[in-house]
mmCIF file of C-alpha atoms in Angstrom:
data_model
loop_
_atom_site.group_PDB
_atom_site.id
_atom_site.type_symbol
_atom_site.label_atom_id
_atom_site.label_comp_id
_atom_site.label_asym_id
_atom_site.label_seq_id
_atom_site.Cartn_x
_atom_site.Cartn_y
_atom_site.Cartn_z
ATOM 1 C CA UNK A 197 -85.583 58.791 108.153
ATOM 2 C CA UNK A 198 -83.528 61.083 110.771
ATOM 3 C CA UNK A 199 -85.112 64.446 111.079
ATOM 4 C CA UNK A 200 -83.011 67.454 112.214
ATOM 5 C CA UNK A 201 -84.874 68.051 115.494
ATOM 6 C CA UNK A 202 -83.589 64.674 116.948
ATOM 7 C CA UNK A 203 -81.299 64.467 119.380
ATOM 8 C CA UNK A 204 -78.081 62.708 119.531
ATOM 9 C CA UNK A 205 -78.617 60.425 122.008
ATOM 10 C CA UNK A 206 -82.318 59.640 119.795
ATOM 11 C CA UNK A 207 -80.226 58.664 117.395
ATOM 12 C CA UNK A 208 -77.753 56.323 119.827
ATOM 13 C CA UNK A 209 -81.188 54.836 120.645
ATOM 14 C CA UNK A 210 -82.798 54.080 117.542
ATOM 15 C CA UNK A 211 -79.360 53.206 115.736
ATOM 16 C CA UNK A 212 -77.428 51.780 118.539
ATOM 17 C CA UNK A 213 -78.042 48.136 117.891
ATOM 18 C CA UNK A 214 -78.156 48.258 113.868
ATOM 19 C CA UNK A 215 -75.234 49.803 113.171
ATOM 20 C CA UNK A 216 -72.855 50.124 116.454
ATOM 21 C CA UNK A 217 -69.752 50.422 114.609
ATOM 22 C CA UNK A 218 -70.677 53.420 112.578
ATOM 23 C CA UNK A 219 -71.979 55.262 115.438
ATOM 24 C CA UNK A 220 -68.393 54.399 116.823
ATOM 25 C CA UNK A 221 -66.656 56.321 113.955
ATOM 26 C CA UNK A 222 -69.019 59.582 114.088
ATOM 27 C CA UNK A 223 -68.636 59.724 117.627
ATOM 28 C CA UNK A 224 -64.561 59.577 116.935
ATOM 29 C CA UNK A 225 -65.045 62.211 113.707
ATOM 30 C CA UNK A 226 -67.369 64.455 116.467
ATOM 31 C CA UNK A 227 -64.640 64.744 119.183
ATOM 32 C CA UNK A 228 -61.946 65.876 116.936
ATOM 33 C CA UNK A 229 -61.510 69.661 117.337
ATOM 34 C CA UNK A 230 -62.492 71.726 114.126
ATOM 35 C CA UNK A 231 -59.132 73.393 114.185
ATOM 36 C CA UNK A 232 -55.733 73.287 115.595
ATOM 37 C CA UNK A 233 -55.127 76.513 117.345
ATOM 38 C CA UNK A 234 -54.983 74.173 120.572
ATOM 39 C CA UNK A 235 -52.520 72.223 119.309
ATOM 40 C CA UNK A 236 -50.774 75.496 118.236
ATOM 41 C CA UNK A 237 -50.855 76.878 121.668
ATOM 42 C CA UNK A 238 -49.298 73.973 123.184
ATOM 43 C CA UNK A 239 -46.732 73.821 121.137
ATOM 44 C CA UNK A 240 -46.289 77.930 121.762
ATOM 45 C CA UNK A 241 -46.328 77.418 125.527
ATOM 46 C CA UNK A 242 -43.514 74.678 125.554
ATOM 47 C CA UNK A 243 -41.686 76.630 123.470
ATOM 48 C CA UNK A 244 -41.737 79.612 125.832
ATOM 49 C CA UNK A 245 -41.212 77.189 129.138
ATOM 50 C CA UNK A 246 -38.634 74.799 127.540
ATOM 51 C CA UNK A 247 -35.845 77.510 127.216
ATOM 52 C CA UNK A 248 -31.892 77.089 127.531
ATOM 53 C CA UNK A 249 -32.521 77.552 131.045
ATOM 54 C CA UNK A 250 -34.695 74.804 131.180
ATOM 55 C CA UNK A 251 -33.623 72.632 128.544
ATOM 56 C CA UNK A 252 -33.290 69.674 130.878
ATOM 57 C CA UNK A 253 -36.246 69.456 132.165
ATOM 58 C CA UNK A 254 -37.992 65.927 132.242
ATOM 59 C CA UNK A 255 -40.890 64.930 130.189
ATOM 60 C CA UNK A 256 -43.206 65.050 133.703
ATOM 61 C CA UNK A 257 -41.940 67.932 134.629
ATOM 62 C CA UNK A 258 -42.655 69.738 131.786
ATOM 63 C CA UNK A 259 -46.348 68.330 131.274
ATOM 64 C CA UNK A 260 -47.045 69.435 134.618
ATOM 65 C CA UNK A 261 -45.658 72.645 134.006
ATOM 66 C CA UNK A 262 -47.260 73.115 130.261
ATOM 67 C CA UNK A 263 -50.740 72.284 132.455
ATOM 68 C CA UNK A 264 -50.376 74.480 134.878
ATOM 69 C CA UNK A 265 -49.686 77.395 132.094
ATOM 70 C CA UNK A 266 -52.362 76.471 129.679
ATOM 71 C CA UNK A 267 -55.453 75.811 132.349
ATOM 72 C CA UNK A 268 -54.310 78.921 134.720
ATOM 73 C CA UNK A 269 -56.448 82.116 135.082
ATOM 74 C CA UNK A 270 -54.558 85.410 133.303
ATOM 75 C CA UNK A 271 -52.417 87.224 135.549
ATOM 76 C CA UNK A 272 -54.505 89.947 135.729
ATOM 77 C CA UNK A 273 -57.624 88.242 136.329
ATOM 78 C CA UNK A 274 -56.108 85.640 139.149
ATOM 79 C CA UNK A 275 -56.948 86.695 142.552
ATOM 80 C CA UNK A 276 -54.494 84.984 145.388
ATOM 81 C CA UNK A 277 -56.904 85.552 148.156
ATOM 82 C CA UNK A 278 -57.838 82.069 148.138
ATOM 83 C CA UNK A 279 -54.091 80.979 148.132
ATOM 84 C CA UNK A 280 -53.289 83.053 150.590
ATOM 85 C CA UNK A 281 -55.968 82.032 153.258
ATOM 86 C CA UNK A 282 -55.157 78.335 152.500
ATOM 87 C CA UNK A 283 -51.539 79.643 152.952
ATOM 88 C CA UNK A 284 -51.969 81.029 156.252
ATOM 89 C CA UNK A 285 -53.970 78.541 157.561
ATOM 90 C CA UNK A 286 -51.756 75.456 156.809
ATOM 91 C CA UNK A 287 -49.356 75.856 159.767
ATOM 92 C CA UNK A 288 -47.741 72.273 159.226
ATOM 93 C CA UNK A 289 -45.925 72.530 155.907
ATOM 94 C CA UNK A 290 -42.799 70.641 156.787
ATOM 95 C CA UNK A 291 -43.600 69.348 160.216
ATOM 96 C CA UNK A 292 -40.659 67.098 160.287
ATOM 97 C CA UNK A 293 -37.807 69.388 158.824
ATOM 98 C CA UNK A 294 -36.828 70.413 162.568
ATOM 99 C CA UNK A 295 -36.780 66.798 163.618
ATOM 100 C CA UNK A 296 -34.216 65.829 161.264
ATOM 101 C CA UNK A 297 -32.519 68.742 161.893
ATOM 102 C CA UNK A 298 -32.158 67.782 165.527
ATOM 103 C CA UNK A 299 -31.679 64.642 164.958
ATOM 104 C CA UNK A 300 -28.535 65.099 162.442
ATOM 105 C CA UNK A 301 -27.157 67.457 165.410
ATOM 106 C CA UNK A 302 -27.176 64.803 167.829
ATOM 107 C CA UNK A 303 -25.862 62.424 165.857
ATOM 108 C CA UNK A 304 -22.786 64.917 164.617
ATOM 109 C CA UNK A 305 -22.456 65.404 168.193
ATOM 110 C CA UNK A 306 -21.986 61.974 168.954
ATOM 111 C CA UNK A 307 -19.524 61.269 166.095
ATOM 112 C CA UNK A 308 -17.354 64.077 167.371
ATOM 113 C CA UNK A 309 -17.880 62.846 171.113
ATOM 114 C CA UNK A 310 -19.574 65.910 172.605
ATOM 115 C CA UNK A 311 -22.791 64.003 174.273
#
């Protein structure tokens, strides 16, 4: 007999091997969520993102998006110090954007015959 005090991982033990597949299902019935105001807020959030501006937007795109919006801080309560620092510190965001842009010079330079 199961008492109420036992644990769920007791039960894993003691049950485990006698009835695996059962344990299977009330692990499945455990993880669904009791509600579906998540589900409702997702569905909230694309609406607001996926708008006639953005109403081409690709399916990756948008998930990344729709993560971003519904695992992010408030705006209020976000502080961009941290962003900032990291920001200011990373002095090698495109370190090869004046390369190619020296290197497309040279070679319009050539095509027109100046060097």
């Amino acid at each position: 007999m199961l008492q109420t005090n036992q644990t769920w991982e007791d039960i894993n033990t003691r049950l485990g091997e006698s009835c695996p597949n059962i344990l299977q299902v009330i692990d499945l019935v455990l993880s669904l969520p009791a509600g579906s105001s998540e589900c409702e807020r997702g569905f909230s959030h694309m609406k607001a993102t996926k708008s006639q501006y953005r109403n081409r937007t690709r399916s990756t795109a948008m998930t990344m998006l729709l993560a971003i919006k519904m695992h992010s801080a408030d705006i209020q309560k976000y502080d961009p110090s941290s962003a900032i620092h990291h920001w200011n510190q990373n002095h090698h965001r495109r370190p090869k954007f004046m390369d190619k842009k020296r290197h497309n010079q040279i070679k319009l330079n050539r095509d027109l015959g100046r060097g």
